[in-house]
Coordinates of C-alpha atoms and ligand atoms in Angstrom, one line a residue:
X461 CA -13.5 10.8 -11.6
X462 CA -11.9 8.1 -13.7
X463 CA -10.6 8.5 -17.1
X464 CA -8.6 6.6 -19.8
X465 CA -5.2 6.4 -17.6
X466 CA -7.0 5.4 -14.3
X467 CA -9.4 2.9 -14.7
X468 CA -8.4 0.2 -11.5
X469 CA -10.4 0.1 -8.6
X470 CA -10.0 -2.6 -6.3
X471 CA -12.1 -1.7 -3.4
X472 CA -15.7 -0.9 -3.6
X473 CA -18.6 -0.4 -0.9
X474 CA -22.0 -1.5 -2.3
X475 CA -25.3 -3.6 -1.1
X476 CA -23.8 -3.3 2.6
X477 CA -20.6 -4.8 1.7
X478 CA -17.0 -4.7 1.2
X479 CA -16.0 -6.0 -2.5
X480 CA -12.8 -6.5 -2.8
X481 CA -10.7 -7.6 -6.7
X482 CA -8.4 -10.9 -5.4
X483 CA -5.1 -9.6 -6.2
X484 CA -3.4 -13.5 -5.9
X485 CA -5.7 -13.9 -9.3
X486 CA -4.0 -11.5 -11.0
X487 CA -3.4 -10.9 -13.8
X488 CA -4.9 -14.8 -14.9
X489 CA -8.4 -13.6 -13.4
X490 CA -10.3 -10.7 -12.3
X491 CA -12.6 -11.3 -9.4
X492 CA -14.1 -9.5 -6.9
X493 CA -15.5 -11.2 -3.5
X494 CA -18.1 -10.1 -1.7
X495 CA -17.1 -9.5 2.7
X496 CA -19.8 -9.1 5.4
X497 CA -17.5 -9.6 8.5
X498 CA -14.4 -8.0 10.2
X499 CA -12.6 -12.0 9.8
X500 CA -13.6 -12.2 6.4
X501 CA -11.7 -8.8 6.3
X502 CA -8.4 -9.2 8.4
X503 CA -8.5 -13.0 6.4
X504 CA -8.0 -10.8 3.0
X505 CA -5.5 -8.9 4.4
X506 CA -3.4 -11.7 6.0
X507 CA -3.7 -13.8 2.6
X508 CA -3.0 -10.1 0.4
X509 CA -6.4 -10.3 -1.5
X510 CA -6.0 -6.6 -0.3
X511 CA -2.6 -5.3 0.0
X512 CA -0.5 -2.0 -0.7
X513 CA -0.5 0.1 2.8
X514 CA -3.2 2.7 2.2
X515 CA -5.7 0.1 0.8
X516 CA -4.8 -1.9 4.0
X517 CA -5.8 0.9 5.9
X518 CA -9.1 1.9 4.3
X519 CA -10.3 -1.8 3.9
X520 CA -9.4 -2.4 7.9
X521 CA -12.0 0.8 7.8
X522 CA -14.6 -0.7 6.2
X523 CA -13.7 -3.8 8.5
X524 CA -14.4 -1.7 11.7
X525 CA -17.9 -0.8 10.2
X526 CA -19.1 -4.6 9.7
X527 CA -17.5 -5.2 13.3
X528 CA -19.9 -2.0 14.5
X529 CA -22.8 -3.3 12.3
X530 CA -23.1 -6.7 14.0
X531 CA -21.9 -6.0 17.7
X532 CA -24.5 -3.3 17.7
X533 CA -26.9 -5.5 16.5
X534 CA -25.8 -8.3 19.2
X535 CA -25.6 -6.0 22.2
X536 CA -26.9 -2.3 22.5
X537 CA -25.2 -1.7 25.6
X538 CA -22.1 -3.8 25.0
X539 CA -21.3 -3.3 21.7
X540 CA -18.1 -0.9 22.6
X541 CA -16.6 -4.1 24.4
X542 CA -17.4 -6.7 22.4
X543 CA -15.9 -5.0 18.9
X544 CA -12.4 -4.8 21.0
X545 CA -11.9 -8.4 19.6
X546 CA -12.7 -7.9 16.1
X547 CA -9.5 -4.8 16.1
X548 CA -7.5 -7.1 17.6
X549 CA -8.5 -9.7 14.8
X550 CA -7.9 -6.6 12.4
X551 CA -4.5 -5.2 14.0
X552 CA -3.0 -8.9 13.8
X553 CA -3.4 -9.3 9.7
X554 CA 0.0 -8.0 9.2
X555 CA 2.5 -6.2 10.8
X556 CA 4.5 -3.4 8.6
X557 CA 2.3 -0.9 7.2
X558 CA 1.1 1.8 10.2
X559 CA -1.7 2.5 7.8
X560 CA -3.7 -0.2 9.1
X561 CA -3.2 0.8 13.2
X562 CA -3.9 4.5 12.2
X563 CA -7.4 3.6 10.5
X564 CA -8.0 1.1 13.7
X565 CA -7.3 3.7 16.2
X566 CA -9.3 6.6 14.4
X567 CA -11.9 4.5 13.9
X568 CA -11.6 3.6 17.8
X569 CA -12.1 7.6 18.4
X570 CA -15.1 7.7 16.6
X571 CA -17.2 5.2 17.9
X572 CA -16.1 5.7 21.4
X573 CA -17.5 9.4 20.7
X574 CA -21.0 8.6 18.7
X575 CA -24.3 9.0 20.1
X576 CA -27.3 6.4 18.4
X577 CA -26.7 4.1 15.7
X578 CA -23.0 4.3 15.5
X579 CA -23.0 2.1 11.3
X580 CA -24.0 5.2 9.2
X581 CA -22.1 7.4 11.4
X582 CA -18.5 4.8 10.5
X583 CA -19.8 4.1 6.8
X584 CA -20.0 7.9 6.1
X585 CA -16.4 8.2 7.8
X586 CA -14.8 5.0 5.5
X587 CA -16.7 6.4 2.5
X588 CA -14.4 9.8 3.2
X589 CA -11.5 8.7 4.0
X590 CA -11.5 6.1 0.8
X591 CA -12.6 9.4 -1.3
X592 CA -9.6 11.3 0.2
X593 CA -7.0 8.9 -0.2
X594 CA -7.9 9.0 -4.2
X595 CA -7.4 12.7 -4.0
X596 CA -4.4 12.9 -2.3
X597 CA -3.0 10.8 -4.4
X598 CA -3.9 13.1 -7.1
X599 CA -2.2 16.0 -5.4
X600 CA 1.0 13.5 -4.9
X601 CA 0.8 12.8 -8.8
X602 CA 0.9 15.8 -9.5
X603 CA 3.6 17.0 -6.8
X604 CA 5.8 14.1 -8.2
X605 CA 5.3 14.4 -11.7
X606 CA 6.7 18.4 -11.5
X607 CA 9.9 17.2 -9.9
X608 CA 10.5 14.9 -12.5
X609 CA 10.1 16.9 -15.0
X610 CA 11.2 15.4 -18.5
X611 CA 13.4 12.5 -17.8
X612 CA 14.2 9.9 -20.0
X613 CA 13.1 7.2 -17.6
X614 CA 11.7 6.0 -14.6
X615 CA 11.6 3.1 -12.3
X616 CA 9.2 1.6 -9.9
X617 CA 9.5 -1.2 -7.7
X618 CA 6.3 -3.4 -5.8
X619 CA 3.1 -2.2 -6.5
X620 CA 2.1 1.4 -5.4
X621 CA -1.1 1.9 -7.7
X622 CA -4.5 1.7 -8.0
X623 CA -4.2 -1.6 -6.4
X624 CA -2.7 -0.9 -3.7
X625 CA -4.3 2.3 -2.6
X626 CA -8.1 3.3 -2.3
X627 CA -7.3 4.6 -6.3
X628 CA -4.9 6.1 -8.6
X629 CA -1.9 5.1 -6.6
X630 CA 1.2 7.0 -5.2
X631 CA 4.5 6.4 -7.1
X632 CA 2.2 4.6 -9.8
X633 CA -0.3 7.5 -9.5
X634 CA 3.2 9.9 -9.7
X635 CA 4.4 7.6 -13.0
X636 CA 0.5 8.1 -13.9
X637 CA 0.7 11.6 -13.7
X638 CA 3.7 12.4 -15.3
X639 CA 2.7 10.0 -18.6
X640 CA -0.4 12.4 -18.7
X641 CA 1.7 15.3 -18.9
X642 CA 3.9 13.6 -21.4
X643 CA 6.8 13.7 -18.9
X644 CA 9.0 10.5 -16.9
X645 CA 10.2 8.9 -20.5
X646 CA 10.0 5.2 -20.5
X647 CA 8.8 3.2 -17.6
X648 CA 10.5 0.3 -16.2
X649 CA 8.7 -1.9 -13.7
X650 CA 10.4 -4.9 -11.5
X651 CA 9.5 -8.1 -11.1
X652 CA 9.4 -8.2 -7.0
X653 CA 9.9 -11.0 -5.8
X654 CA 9.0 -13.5 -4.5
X655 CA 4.9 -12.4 -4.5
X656 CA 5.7 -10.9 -8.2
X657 CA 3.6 -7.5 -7.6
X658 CA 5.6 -5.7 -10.4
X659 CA 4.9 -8.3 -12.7
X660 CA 1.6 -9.7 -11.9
X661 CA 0.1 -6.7 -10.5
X662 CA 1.5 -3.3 -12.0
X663 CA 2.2 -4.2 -15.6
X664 CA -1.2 -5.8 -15.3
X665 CA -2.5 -2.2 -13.9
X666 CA -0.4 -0.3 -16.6
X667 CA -1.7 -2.1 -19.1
X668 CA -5.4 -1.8 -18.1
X669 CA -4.6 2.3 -17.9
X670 CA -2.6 2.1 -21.6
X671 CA 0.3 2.9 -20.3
X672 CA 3.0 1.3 -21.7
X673 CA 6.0 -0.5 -19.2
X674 CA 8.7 -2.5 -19.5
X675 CA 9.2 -5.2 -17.2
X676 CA 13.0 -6.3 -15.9
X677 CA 14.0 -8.9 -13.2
X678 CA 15.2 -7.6 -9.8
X679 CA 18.7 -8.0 -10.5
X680 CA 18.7 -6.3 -13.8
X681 CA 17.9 -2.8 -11.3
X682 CA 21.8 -1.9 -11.3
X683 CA 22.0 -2.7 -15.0
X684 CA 19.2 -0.6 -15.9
X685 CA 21.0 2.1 -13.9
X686 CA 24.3 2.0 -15.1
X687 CA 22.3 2.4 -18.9
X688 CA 21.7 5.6 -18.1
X689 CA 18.0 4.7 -18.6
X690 CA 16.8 6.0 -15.5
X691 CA 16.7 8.9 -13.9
X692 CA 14.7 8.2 -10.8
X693 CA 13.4 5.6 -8.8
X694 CA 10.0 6.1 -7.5
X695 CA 8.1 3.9 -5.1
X696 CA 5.6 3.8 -2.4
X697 CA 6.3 3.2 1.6
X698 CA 4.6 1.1 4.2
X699 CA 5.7 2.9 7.2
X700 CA 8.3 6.3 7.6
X701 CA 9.5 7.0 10.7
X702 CA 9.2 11.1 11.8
X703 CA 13.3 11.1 10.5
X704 CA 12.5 9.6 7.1
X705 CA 13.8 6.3 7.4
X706 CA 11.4 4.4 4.9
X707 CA 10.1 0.8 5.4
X708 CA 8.9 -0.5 1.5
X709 CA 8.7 -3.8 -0.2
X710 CA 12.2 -6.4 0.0
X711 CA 14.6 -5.3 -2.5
X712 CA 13.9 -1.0 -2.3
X713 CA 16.9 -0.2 0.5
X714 CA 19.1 -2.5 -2.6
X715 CA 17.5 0.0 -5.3
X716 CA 18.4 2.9 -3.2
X717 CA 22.1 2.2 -2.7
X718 CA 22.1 1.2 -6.1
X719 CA 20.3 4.3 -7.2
X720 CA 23.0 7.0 -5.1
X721 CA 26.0 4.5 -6.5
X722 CA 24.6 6.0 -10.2
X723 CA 23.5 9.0 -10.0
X724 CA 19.6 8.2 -10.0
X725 CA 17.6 10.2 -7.2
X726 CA 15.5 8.1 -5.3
X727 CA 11.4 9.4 -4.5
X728 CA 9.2 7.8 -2.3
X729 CA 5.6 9.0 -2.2
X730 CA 3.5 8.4 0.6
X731 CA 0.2 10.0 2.1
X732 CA 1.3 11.2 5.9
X733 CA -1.4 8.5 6.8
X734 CA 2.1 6.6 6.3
X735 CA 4.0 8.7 8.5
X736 CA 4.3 7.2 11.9
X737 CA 5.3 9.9 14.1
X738 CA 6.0 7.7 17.5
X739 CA 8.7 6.1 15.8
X740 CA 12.3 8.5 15.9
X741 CA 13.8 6.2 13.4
X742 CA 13.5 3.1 10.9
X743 CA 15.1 1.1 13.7
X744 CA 11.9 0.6 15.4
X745 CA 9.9 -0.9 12.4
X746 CA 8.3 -4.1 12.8
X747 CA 9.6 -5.8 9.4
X748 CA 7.1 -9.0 8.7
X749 CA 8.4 -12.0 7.9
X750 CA 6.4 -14.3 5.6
X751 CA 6.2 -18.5 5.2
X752 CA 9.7 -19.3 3.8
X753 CA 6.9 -21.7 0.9
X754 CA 6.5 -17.9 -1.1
X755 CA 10.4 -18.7 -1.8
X756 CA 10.3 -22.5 -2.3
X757 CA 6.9 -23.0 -4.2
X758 CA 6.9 -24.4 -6.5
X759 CA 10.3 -26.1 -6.9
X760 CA 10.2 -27.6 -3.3
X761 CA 7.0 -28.1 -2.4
X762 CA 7.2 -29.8 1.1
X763 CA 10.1 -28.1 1.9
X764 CA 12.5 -30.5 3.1
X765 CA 15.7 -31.8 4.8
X766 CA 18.5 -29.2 4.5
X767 CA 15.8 -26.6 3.0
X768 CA 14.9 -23.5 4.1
X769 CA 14.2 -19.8 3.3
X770 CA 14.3 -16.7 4.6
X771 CA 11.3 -14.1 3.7
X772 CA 11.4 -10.8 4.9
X773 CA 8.8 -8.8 2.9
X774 CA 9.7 -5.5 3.7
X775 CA 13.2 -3.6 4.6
X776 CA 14.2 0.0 5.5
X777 CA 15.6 2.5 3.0
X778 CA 17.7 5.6 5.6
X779 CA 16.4 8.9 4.5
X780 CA 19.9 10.1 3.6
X781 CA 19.5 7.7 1.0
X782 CA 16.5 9.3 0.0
X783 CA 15.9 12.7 -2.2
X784 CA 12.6 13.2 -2.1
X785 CA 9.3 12.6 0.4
X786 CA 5.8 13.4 -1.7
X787 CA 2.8 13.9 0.5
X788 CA 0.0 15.1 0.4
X789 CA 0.5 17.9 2.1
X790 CA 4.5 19.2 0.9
X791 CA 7.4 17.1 -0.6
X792 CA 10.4 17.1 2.0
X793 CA 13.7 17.3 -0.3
X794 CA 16.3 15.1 1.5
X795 CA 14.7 14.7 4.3
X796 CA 18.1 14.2 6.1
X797 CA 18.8 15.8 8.6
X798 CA 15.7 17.8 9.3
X799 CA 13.3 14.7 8.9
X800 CA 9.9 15.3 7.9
X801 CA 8.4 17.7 10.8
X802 CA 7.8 20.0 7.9
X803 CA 4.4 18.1 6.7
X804 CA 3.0 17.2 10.5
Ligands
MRU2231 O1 3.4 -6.8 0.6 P1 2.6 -5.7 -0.1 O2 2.2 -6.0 -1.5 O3 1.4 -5.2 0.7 O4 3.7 -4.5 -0.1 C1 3.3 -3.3 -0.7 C2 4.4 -2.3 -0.8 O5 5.5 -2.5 -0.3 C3 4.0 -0.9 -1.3 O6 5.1 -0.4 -2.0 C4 3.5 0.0 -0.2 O7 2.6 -0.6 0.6 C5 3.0 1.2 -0.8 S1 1.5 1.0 -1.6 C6 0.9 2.5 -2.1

C-alpha cells in the first residue's frame, strides 16, 4: 500500500511486460518503457535505466521470465539450454551488486525444478519476490528509524529509495520512516557524482513523497559533519561480505572515515538479499569501473590528448567503520568483529 510519503514506483509488471521509469530522464522527464526480452532487460541495466541493487535484482527476475517465455515457446524440449545464454547476457550488465547473481541463480533453481509451462510458475515467483522486497524494506524503515531516534539530522548518500529498490527504499525508506514518525531532523542529500543520483534522483524522489531535503555537494560531507548537523549517515549497499565489509556507491568509504573522524555513526541498510555469504571479506568485491566520458562529459567531449579519467563507481566501506547493519531480518550493531552470522 502506498500513501502520501511513498508514492515512487519504478518497476511495474503489466500486459506481459516489464515497465520500467528511465532513471537517466530524471528528474527533466518521467517515462516508462515498455521490455519484452531478456536484452532489452540486461540493456537497461547496463545503461542504469534500472539501477539501485535490489531493483537490479528483481528486474534481472522479471528478465529470466521473458527469457523462459520465449525459449519455451522456441523449443519444448530445449528450452533449459537455450535460456543459459540469455543469464549470461543478464549476469554481464554490471558487475557489483550480488543482487543481481542471487535472483539469476534462484531463478536457475526454479526452472530447473518446474514441471509444465514453467512462465506462470517464474511470473508468480518475480511478482513475490518484488512484493517482499517492498515489505522488507518496511520492516528495515522501521528498524532504522528506532535507532535514530530524534536526531537533529541525517545524511544519505547515492540513491537507496524507491528507485532503486522494488519500492519504498532502504536508507531512503529508513529516512522515510523516521520523517513519518516525526524523527531524523533535517535531511541532507549528496550530490554523487559523477551520475548525480543524490541530485537527480533522490531529491527528485523526496520531493515527489513531500519530504523536504537539502541538497550539498560531495565535498561539503565533512563540513556538514563538523556543523554538528548530522548525527548519522545512512545509506544503502550493493554487496556485504559475511564480515561486514560494505561495497556502496564512490564516495561512502570517504563519508565513513569522515563520519568516525566526527562523531557521526554510520548505518547501512540492506535486505540479506545483499549479503553475499561466499565472500569472507570486502577484499574479494568485484568494484565496476565505468567509461572515464561520465567524468569528462561534457567539458571534454572526445576526450583527448593528455586526458583521461578514472571511474570507479563503487568502493568498500570496513565494517569497523560501520555501527550499524539493518536487515530485514535483525540489525547487527558493529558488526566488527563478529560479522553478520547473526541474520544468516
Ligand atoms: O550505480 P548505482 O546507481 O546502481 O548505485 C546504487 C548504489 O550504490 C545504492 O546505494 C545501492 O545499490 C543500494 S540501493 C537500495
Amino acid at each position: 500500500m502506498m500513501s502520501e510519503h511513498d508514492t515512487v514506483r519504478a518497476m511495474q509488471w503489466r500486459d506481459d511486460a516489464l515497465y520500467l521509469l528511465d532513471q537517466r530522464k530524471l528528474p527533466e522527464r518521467v517515462g516508462y518503457e515498455r521490455f519484452e526480452t531478456a536484452e532489452g532487460v540486461a540493456e537497461a541495466i547496463r545503461s542504469m535505466r534500472v539501477r539501485g541493487a535490489p531493483a537490479i535484482g528483481i528486474a534481472a527476475a522479471y528478465g529470466v521470465v521473458l527469457a523462459v517465455r520465449r525459449r519455451y515457446q522456441e523449443n519444448l524440449q530445449q528450452w533449459r539450454t537455450l535460456i543459459e545464454q540469455d543469464l549470461q547476457t543478464l549476469a554481464a550488465s554490471r558487475p557489483t551488486a550480488v543482487n543481481l547473481f542471487w535472483a539469476l541463480e534462484r531463478m536457475r533453481a526454479h526452472f530447473q525444478a518446474v514441471n509444465g509451462d514453467p512462465v506462470p510458475q517464474l511470473l508468480q515467483l518475480a511478482l513475490q519476490w518484488h512484493e517482499d522486497d517492498i515489505a522488507a524494506n518496511r520492516r528495515m524503515g522501521e528498524s532504522g528509524a528506532r535507532l535514530i531516534g530524534g536526531s537533529k539530522g541525517l545524511l544519505t548518500h547515492c540513491n537507496a529509495g524507491s528507485l532503486a529498490t522494488g519500492g519504498y527504499g532502504t536508507a531512503l525508506g529508513v529516512i522515510r520512516s523516521a520523517y513519518c514518525r516525526r524523527g531524523g531532523g533535517k535531511i541532507f542529500a549528496t550530490e554523487t557524482r559523477p551520475w548525480l543520483q543524490g541530485a537527480r534522483l533522490t531529491l527528485w524522489e523526496l520531493q515527489q513523497d513531500k519530504i523536504p531535503a537539502t541538497l550539498i555537494a560531495d565535498s561539503a560531507a565533512g563540513w556538514l559533519m563538523r556543523s554538528g548537523a548530522v548525527q548519522w549517515v545512512v545509506v544503502g549497499a550493493d554487496r556485504i561480505a559475511a564480515n561486514g565489509d560494505t561495497a556502496n556507491k564512490i564516495g561512502t568509504y570517504a563519508l565513513a572515515l569522515l563520519a568516525r573522524r566526527h562523531g557521526v555513526k554510520m548505518m547501512v541498510v540492506a535486505p540479506t538479499s545483499t549479503i553475499d555469504w561466499q565472500i569472507d571479506t570486502g577484499e574479494a568485491i568485484e568494484i565496476e569501473e565505468r567509461s572515464p566520458n561520465e567524468l569528462l562529459m561534457p567539458y571534454y567531449q572526445d576526450g583527448g590528448e593528455g586526458i583521461d579519467a578514472w571511474n570507479p563507481v563503487f568502493d568498500v566501506t570496513p565494517s569497523e567503520l560501520i555501527d550499524a547493519i539493518v536487515t530485514e531480518k535483525g540489525v547487527v550493531m558493529n558488526p566488527e568483529p563478529q560479522g553478520l552470522s547473526m541474520v544468516k
